Coordinates of C-alpha atoms and ligand atoms in Angstrom, one line a residue:
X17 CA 26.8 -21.2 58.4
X18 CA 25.7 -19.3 61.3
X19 CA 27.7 -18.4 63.8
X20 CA 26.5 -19.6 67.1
X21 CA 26.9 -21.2 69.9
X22 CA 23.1 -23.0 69.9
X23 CA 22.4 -25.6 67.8
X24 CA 20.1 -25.1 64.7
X25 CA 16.8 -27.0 66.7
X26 CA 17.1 -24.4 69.7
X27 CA 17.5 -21.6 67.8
X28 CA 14.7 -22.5 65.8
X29 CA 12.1 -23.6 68.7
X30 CA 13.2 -19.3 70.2
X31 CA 12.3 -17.9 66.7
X32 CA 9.2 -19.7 66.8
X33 CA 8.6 -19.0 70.5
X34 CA 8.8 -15.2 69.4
X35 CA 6.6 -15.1 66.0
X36 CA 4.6 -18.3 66.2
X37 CA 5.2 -21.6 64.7
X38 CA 3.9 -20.2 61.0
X39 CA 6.6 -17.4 60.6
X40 CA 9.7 -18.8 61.3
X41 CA 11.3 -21.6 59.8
X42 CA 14.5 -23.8 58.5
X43 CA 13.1 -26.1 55.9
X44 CA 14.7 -26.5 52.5
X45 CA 11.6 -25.5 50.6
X46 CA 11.0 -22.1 52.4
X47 CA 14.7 -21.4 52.4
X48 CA 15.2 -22.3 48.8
X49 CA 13.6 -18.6 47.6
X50 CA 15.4 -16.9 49.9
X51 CA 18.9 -18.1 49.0
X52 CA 19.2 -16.2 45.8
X53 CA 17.8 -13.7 44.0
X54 CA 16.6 -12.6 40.3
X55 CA 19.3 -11.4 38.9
X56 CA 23.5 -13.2 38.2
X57 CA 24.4 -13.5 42.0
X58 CA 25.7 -17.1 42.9
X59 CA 22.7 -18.7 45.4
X60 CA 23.9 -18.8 49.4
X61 CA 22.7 -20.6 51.9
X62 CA 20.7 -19.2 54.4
X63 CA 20.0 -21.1 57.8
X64 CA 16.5 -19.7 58.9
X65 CA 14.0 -17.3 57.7
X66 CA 11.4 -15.1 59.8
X67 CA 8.9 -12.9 59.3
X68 CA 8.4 -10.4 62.4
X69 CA 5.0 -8.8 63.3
X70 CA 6.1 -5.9 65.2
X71 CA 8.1 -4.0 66.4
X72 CA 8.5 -6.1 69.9
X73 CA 9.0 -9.0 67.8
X74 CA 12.6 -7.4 65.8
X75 CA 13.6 -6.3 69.6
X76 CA 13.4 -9.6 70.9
X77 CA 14.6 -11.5 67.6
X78 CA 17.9 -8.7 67.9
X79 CA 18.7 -9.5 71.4
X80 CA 18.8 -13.1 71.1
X81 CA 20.7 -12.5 67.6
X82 CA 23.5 -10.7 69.5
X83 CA 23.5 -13.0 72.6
X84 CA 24.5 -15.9 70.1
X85 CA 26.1 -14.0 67.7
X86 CA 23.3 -14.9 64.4
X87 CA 23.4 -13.0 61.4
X88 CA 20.4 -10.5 60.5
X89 CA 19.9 -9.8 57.0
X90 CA 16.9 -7.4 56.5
X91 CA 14.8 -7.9 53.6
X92 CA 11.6 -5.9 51.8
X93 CA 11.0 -7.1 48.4
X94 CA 14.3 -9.0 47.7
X95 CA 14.6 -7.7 44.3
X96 CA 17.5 -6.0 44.4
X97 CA 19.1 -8.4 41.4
X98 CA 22.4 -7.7 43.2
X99 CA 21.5 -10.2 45.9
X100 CA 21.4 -7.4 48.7
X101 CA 19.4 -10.0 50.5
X102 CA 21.6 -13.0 50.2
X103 CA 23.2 -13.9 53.2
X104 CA 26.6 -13.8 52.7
X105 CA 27.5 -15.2 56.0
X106 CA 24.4 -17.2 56.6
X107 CA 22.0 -16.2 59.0
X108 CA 18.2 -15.7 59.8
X109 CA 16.8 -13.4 56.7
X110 CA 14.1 -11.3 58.5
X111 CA 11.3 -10.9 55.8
X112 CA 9.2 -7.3 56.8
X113 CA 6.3 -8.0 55.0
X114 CA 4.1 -9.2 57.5
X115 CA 4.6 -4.9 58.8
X116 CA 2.7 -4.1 56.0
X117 CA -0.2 -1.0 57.3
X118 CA -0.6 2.0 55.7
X119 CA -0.1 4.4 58.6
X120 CA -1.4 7.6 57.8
X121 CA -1.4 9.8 54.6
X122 CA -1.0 13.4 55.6
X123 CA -2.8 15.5 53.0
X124 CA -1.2 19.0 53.7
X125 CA 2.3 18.2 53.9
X126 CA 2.0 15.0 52.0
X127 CA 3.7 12.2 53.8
X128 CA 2.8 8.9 53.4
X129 CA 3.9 7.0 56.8
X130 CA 4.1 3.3 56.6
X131 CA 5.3 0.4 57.2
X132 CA 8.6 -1.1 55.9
X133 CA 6.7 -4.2 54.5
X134 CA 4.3 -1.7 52.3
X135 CA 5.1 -2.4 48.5
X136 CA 5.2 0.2 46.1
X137 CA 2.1 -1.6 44.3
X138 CA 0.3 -1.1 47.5
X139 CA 0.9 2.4 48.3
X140 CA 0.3 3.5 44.5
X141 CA -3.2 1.5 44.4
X142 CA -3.8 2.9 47.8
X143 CA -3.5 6.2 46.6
X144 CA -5.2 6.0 43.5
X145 CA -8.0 4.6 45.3
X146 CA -7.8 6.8 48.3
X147 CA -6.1 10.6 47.4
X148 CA -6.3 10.9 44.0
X149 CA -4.8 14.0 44.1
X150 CA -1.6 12.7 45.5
X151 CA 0.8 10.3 44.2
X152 CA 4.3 8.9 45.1
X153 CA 7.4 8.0 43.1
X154 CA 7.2 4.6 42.0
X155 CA 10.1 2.7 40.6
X156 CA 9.3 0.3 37.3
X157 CA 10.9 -2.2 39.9
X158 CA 7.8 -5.2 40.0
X159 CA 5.2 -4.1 42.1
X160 CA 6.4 -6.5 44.7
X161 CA 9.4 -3.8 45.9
X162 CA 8.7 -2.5 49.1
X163 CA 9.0 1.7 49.4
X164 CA 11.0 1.1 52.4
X165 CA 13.8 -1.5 50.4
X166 CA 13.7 0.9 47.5
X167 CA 14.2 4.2 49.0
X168 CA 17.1 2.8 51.6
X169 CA 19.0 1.9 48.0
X170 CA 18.4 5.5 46.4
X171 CA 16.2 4.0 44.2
X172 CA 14.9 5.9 41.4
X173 CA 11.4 6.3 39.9
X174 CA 8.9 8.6 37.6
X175 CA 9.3 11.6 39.8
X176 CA 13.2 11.7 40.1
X177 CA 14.1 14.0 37.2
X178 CA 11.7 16.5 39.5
X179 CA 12.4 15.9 42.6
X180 CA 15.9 13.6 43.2
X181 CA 16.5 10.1 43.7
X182 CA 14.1 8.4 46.7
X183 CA 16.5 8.4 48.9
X184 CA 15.9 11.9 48.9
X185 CA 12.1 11.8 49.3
X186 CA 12.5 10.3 53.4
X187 CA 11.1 12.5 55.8
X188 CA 11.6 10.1 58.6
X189 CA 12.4 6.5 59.9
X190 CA 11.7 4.6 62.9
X191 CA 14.6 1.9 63.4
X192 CA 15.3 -0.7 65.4
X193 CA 18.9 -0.4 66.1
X194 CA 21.3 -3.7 66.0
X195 CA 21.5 -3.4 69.8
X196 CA 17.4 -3.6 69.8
X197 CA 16.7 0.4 70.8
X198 CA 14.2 1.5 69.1
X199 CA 15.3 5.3 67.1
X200 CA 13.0 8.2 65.8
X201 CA 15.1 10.2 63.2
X202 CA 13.9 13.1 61.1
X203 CA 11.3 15.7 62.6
X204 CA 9.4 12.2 63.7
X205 CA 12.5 12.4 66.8
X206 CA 10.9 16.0 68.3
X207 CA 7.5 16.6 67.2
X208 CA 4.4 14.0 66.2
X209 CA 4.5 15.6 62.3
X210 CA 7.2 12.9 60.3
X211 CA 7.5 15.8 57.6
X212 CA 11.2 16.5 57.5
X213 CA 14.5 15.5 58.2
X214 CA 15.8 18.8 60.0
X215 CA 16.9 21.0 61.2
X216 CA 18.4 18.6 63.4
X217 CA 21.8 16.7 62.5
X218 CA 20.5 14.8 59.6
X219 CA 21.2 11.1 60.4
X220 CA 19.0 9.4 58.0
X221 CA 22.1 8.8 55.3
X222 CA 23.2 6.2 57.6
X223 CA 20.5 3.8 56.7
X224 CA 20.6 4.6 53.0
X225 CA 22.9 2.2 50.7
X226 CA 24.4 1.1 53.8
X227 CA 22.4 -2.4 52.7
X228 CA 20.6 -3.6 56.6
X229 CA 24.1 -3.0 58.2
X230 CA 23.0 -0.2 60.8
X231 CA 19.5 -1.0 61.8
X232 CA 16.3 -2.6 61.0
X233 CA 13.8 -0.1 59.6
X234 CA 10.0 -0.4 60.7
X235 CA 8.5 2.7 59.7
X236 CA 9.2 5.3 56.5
X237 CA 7.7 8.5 55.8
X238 CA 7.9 9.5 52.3
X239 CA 7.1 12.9 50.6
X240 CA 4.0 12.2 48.1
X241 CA 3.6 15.4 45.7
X242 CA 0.6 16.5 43.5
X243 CA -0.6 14.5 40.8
X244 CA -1.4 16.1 37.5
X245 CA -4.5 15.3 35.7
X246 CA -3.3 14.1 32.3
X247 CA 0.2 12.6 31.8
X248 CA 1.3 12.6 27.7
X249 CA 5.0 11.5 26.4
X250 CA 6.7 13.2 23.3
X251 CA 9.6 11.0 22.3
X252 CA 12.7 12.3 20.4
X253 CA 15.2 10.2 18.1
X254 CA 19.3 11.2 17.9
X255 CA 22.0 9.1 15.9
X256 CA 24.7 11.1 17.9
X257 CA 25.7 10.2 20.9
X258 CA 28.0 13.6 21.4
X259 CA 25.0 15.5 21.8
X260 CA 23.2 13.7 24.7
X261 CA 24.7 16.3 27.4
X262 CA 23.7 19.2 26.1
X263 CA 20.4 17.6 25.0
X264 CA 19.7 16.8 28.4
X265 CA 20.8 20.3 29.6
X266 CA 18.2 21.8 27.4
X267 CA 15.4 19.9 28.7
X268 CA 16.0 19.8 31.9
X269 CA 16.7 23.8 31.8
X270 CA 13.4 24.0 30.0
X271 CA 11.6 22.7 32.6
X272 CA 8.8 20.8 30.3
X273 CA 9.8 17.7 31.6
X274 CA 8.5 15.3 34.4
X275 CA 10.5 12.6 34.0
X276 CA 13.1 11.8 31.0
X277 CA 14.5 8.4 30.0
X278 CA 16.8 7.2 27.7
X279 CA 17.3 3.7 25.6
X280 CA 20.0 2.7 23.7
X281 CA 19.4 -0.6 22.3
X282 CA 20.2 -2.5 19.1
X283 CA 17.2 -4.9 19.1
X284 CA 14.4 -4.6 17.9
X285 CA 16.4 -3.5 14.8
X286 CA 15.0 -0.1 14.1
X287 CA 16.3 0.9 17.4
X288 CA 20.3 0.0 16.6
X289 CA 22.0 3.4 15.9
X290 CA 20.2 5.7 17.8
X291 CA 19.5 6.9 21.2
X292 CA 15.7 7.5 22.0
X293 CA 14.2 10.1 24.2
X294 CA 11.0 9.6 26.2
X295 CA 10.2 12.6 27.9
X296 CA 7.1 13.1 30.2
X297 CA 5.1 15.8 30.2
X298 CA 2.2 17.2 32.6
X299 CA -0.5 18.5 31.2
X300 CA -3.7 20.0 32.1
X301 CA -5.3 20.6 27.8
X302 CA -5.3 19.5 24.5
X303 CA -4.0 23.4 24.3
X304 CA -1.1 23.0 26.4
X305 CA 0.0 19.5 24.7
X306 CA 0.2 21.3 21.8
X307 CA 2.5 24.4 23.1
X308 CA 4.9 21.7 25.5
X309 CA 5.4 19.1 22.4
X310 CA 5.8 22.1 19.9
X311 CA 8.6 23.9 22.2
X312 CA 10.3 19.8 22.8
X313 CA 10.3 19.4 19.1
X314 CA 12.0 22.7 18.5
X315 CA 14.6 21.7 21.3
X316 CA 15.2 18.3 19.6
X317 CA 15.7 20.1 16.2
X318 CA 18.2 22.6 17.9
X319 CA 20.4 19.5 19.0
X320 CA 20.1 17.8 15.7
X321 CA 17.5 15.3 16.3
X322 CA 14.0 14.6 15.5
X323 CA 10.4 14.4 17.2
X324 CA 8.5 10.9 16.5
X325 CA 5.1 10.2 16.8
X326 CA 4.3 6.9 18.0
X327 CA 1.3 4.7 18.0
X328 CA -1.4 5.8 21.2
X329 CA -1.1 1.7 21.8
X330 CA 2.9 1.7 22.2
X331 CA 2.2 5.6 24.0
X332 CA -0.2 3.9 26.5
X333 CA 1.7 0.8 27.6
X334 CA 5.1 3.7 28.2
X335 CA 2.6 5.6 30.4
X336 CA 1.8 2.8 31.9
X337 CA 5.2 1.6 33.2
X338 CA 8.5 2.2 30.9
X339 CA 9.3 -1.5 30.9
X340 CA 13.4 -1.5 29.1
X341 CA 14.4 -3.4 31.9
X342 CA 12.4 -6.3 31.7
X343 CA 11.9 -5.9 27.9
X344 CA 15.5 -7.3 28.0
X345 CA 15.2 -10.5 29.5
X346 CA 13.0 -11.6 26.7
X347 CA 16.2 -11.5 24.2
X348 CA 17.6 -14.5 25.5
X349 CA 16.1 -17.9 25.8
X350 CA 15.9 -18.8 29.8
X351 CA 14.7 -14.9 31.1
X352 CA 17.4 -13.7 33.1
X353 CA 18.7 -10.3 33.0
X354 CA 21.0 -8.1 35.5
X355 CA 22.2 -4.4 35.2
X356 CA 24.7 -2.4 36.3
X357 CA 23.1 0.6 37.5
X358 CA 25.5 3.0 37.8
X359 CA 25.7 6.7 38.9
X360 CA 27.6 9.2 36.6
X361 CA 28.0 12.5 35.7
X362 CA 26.2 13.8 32.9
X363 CA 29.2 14.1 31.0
X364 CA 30.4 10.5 31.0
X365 CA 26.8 9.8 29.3
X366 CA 28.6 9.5 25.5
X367 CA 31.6 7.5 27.1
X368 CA 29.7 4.7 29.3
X369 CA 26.9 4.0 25.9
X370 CA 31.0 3.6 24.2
X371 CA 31.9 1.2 27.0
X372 CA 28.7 -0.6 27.5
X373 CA 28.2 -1.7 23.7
X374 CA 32.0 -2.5 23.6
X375 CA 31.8 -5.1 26.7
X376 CA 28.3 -6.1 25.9
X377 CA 29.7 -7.0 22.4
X378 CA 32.5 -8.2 23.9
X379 CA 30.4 -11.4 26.0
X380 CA 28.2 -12.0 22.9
X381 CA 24.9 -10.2 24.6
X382 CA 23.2 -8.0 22.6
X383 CA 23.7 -4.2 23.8
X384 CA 21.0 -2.2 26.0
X385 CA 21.5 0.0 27.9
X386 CA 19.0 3.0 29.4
X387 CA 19.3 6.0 31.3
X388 CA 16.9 8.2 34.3
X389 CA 18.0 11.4 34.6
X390 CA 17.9 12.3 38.5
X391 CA 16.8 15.6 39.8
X392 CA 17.5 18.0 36.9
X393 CA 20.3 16.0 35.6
X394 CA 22.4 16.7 39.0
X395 CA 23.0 12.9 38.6
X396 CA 22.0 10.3 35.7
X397 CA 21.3 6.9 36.7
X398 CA 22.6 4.5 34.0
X399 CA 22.2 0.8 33.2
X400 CA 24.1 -1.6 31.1
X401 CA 22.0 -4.7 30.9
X402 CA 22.9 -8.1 30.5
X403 CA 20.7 -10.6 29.7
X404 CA 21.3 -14.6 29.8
X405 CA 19.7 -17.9 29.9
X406 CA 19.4 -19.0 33.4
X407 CA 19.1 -22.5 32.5
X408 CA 22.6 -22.3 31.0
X409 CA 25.3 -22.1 33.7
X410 CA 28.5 -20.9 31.0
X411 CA 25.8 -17.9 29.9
X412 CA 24.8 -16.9 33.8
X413 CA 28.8 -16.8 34.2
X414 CA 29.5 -14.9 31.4
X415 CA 27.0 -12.3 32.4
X416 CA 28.7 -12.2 35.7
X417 CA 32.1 -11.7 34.2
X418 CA 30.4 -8.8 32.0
X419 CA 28.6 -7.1 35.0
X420 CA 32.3 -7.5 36.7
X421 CA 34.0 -5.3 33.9
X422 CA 31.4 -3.1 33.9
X423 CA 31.8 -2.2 37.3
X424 CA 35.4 -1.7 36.7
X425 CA 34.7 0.7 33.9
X426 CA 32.0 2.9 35.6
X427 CA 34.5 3.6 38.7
X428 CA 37.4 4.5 36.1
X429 CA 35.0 7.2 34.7
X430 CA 34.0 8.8 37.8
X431 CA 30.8 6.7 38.3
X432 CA 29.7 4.7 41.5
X433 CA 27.8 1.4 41.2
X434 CA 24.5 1.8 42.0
X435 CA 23.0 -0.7 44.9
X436 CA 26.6 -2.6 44.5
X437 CA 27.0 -6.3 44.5
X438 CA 30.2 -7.6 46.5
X439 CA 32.1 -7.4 43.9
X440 CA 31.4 -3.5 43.3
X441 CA 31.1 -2.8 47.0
X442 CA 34.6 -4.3 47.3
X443 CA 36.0 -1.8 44.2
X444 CA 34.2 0.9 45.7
X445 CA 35.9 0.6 48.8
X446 CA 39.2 0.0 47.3
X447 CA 38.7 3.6 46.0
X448 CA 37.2 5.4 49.2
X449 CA 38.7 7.5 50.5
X450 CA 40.3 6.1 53.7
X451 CA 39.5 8.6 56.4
X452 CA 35.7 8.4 54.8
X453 CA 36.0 4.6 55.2
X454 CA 37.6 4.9 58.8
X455 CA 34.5 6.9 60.0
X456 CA 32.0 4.6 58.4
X457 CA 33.3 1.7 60.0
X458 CA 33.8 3.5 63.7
X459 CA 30.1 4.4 63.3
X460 CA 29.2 1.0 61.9
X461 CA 31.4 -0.9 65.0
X462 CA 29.9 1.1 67.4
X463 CA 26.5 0.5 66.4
X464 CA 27.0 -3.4 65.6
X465 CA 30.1 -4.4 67.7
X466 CA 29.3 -7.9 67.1
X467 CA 29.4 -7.7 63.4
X468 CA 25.7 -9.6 62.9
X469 CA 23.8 -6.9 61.0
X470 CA 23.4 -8.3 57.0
X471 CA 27.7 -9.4 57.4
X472 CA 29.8 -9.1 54.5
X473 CA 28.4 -5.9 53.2
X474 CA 30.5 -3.3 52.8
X475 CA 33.2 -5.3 54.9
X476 CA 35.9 -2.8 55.6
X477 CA 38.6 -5.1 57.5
Ligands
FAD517 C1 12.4 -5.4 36.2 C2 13.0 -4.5 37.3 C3 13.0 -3.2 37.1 C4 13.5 -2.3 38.1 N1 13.4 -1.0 38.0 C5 13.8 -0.2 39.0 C6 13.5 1.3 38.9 O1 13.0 1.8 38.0 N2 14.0 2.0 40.0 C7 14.6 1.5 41.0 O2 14.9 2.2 42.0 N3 14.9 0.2 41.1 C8 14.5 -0.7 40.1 N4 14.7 -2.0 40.2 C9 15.6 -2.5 41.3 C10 14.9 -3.1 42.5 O3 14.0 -4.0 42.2 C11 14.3 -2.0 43.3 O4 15.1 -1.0 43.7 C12 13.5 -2.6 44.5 O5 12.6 -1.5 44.8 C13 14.2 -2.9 45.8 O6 13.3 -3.0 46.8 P1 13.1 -4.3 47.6 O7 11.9 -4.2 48.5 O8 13.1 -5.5 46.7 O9 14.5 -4.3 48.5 P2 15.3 -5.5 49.1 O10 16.0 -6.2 48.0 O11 14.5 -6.3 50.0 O12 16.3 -4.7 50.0 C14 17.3 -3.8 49.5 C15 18.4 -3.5 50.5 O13 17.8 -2.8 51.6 C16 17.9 -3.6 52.8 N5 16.6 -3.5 53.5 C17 15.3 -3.8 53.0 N6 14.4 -3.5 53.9 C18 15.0 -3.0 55.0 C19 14.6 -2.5 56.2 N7 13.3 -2.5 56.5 N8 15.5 -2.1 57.1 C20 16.8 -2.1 56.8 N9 17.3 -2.6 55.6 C21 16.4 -3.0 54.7 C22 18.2 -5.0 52.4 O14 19.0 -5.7 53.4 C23 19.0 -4.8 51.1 O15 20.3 -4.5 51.4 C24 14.2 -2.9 39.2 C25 14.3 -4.3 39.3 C26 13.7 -5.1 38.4 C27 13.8 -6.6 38.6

C-alpha cells in the first residue's frame, strides 16, 4: 500500500506530469515484473513504477514523494535474487535505466564516469570497442546488472582477488539525497577529476549495502585498470577440504593469480568429492604460460592436489564468463536458483562447504556451492546455492526455508550475509552491535526523517 494522503489517480497524473505519459505507470502488466525478482523472495506489490530521465526529474519525483509521504525504492538491474528491489512497503520503484550515458573514460587515471542506468554489458562492450587497453570488473551477474546496482552491494567480479570487492573500486558518486539536494562525494566534491575518494572524510560507505535507503545515485565513477593481452586458466583438483586455507594462502602469496574461484559441487558426477580450482592467469607468451602454470602446478602438488588439463572448448567458455551460478538452475526442472552469498574468513572456508552440503542435503537439493576470493584472500565471498522448480510452490518454499538456515549458520561462524534479504538483514541486525546500529539509524533519520527511502530495509525500530 502506499502511504499517502492522494489518491492512486492524482499521484499517477504528477508522475506523469514530471516524466511524460510513457515512463510512469500503475497498470498490472508493467507492475507485474517489478513485483518480484529471480530468485525465492515472496512477490510484493508495488503501486507505481517510473523511470526518471534526469537528474531534475528524481528532485522533483523526491519532493513530491516526501510531501505525501510515498515510498522510493531505487532500482538498476533488479537482479539482486534477494528482492533488494521489492517494495516491502509498496511504493513507486524508480527504474534508472533511462540515465544510461557513458560520461567520460579518463585514460590516465582510469575512471569510467557514468550513469547509474549503465549495465555492466554496456560499459565492458563499450570498452572493448572503445579502450582496448582498459577494462573494468565485471560480475558473471547477466549482462543486464547495472555497475551502479552492483558496486553499491559490494559486488564482486574477475578483478576482485586483485583489487577488492567493487565497492571498493568507487572513486565518486553524485546522489540525490532523500530530501532532493543534490551531493558530490569523493574527489568529484572539490575538484572536476572524480579519481578518488580522499583525502576528505570518506562518506561514500553510506551508500554501499545500505540497499536505496540514503539516497538515489545518478552518477558513479569506477577505477578501470589495464587489461592484459592474453588471459589463460590452469585449474587444480583437491579431495581435502582441510587444505583449502593454506591453498589459498599460497596462491594468493604467489601472486600468479588474477582471479581465483572455487566449486564444490556433486553434479555432474565426476565433480562430487572434490573441490576445483580455477585460477586465472595474465599472460603476455606462450613462454610465460609455461613458467606461471609450471610454478601453479608445483603449488597444487605442495598442498596435495593435482593440476588438470581441460579441453580448450570447456577452457574458452570459463574465460568467457565462469557460469556455476546459473549452471545450477539447470539441475532442477522449473530454473530457479538462489544463493546465499556470504562473506567469511578464510578460515571458516572447510566449515561452511561442511554446513552447506549438510543443509543442502538436508532440503533434498543437490549441493553446490562456490567461492571468489576477494582482494588477496582478505575476504572470500561464498555461495551456497539452491536450486528449485519455480512452478512448484512446496520446492520454492523449501528453498526459502534452506536459504533461511543458511543465513543462520554463516552468522554463527563469523560470516555476514552478503546483499541480505529481510530475513538476513533482520539476523544481522539482531547481532550489531548496538551503538553501531544507533549511529546508522541517527544518520539514516536524519537523512530520511520521513522513512520513504526503499522502507523496510534494514528497519532498525
Ligand atoms: C546468474 C547470476 C550470477 C551472478 N553473479 C554475480 C557475480 O559474479 N558478482 C556479483 O557481484 N553479483 C552477482 N550476481 C548478483 C546480482 O545480480 C548482481 O550483484 C547485480 O549486479 C546487481 O545489480 P543490479 O543492477 O541488478 O542491482 P539492483 O538489484 O537493481 O539493486 C541492488 C540494490 O541497490 C539499490 N540501488 C540500485 N541502483 C541504485 C541507485 N542508483 N541509487 C541507490 N540505490 C540503488 C537497490 O535499491 C538495491 O537495494 C549474480 C546474479 C545472477 C542472477
Amino acid at each position: 500500500m502506499v502511504h499517502s494522503k492522494l489518491n492512486k489517480e492524482s499521484i499517477l497524473n504528477k508522475l506523469q506530469e514530471l516524466v511524460g505519459p510513457d515512463f510512469a505507470s500503475n497498470k498490472s502488466e508493467d507492475l507485474f515484473i517489478y513485483s518480484q525478482d529471480p530468485g525465492a523472495s515472496i512477490p510484493r506489490n508495488v503501486d507505481f513504477i517510473v523511470m526518471p530521465k534526469s537528474i531534475k526529474e528524481i528532485q522533483q519525483i523526491l519532493h513530491f514523494a516526501n510531501k505525501y509521504k510515498v515510498n522510493i525504492i531505487p532500482m538498476g538491474g533488479g537482479l539482486t535474487l534477494s528482492g533488494l528491489t521489492i517494495p516491502v512497503k509498496g511504493g513507486i520503484v524508480l527504474d534508472l535505466k533511462r540515465m544510461d550515458r557513458i560520461i567520460n573514460i579518463n585514460e590516465t587515471s582510469r575512471y569510467a564516469l557514468i550513469e547509474a542506468g549503465v549495465t555492466t554489458g554496456r560499459l565492458k562492450a563499450y570498452l572493448e570497442e572503445k579502450y582496448p587497453n582498459l577494462q573494468a570488473s565485471i560480475p558473471d551477474a547477466p549482462p543486464s546488472a547495472t555497475v551502479t546496482g552492483n558496486t553499491l552491494i559490494h559486488g564482486s567480479g574477475f578483478l576482485s582477488q586483485k583489487y577488492g570487492n567493487h565497492g571498493d573500486m568507487i572513486n565518486g558518486l553524485e546522489v540525490v539525497l532523500p530530501n532532493g539536494e543534490l551531493c558530490r562525494i569523493g574527489s568529484c566534491a572539490v575538484s572536476e577529476y572524480w579519481f578518488t575518494r580522499g583525502p576528505i572524510p570518506d562518506l561514500i560507505g553510506l551508500f554501499t549495502s545500505s540497499f536505496g535507503t540514503m539516497g538515489i545515485v545518478t552518477k558513479l565513477s569506477i577505477k578501470l585498470y589495464p587489461k592484459p593481452k592474453i588471459r589463460d586458466l590452469v585449474v587444480g583438483m583437491f579431495d581435502d577440504l582441510k587444505i583449502i586455507p593454506n591453498l589459498v594462502s599460497r596462491l594468493t602469496q604467489s601472486e600468479l593469480l588474477e582471479d581465483i574461484l572455487l566449486a564444490i559441487q556433486d553434479k555432474p558426477n565426476w565433480m562430487k568429492g572434490y573441490i576445483f580450482v580455477l585460477g586465472f592467469i595474465n599472460i603476455n607468451s606462450e613462454e610465460e604460460l609455461n613458467s606461471k602454470t609450471r610454478a601453479l602446478k608445483k603449488i597444487y602438488h605442495d598442498v596435495k592436489g593435482r593440476h588438470i588439463k581441460i579441453p580448450s572448448e570447456m577452457k574458452n567458455f570459463f574465460l568467457e564468463k565462469p557460469i556455476f551460478y546459473a549452471a545450477t538452475s539447470d539441475f532442477r526442472k522449473g530454473g530457479g536458483f538462489e544463493y546465499v552469498g556470504a562473506m567469511m574468513p578464510l578460515e571458516k572456508i572447510p566449515e561452511v562447504i561442511m554446513k552447506g552440503s549438510s543443509i543442502s542435503s538436508k532440503h533434498g537439493i543437490i549441493p553446490t556451492m562456490g567461492c571468489r576470493v576477494i582482494g588477496k584472500a582478505h575476504n572470500i565471498l561464498f555461495f551456497i546455492s539452491y536450486a528449485f522448480n519455480r512452478a512448484d510452490p512446496k520446492d520454492i518454499q523449501n528453498a526459502r526455508s534452506a536459504l533461511k538456515e543458511t543465513n543462520k549458520a554463516v552468522l554463527e561462524m563469523g560470516g555476514i550475509p552478503w546483499k541480505a534479504e529481510l530475513h538476513a538483514q533482520k539476523l544481522i541486525l539482531e547481532k550489531m552491535d548496538p551503538t553501531y546500529k544507533k549511529l546508522f539509524k541517527s544518520i539514516h533519520d536524519a537523512l530520511d526523517p520521513n522513512g520513504i527511502m526503499n522502507p523496510g530495509n534494514w528497519e532498525i525500530l
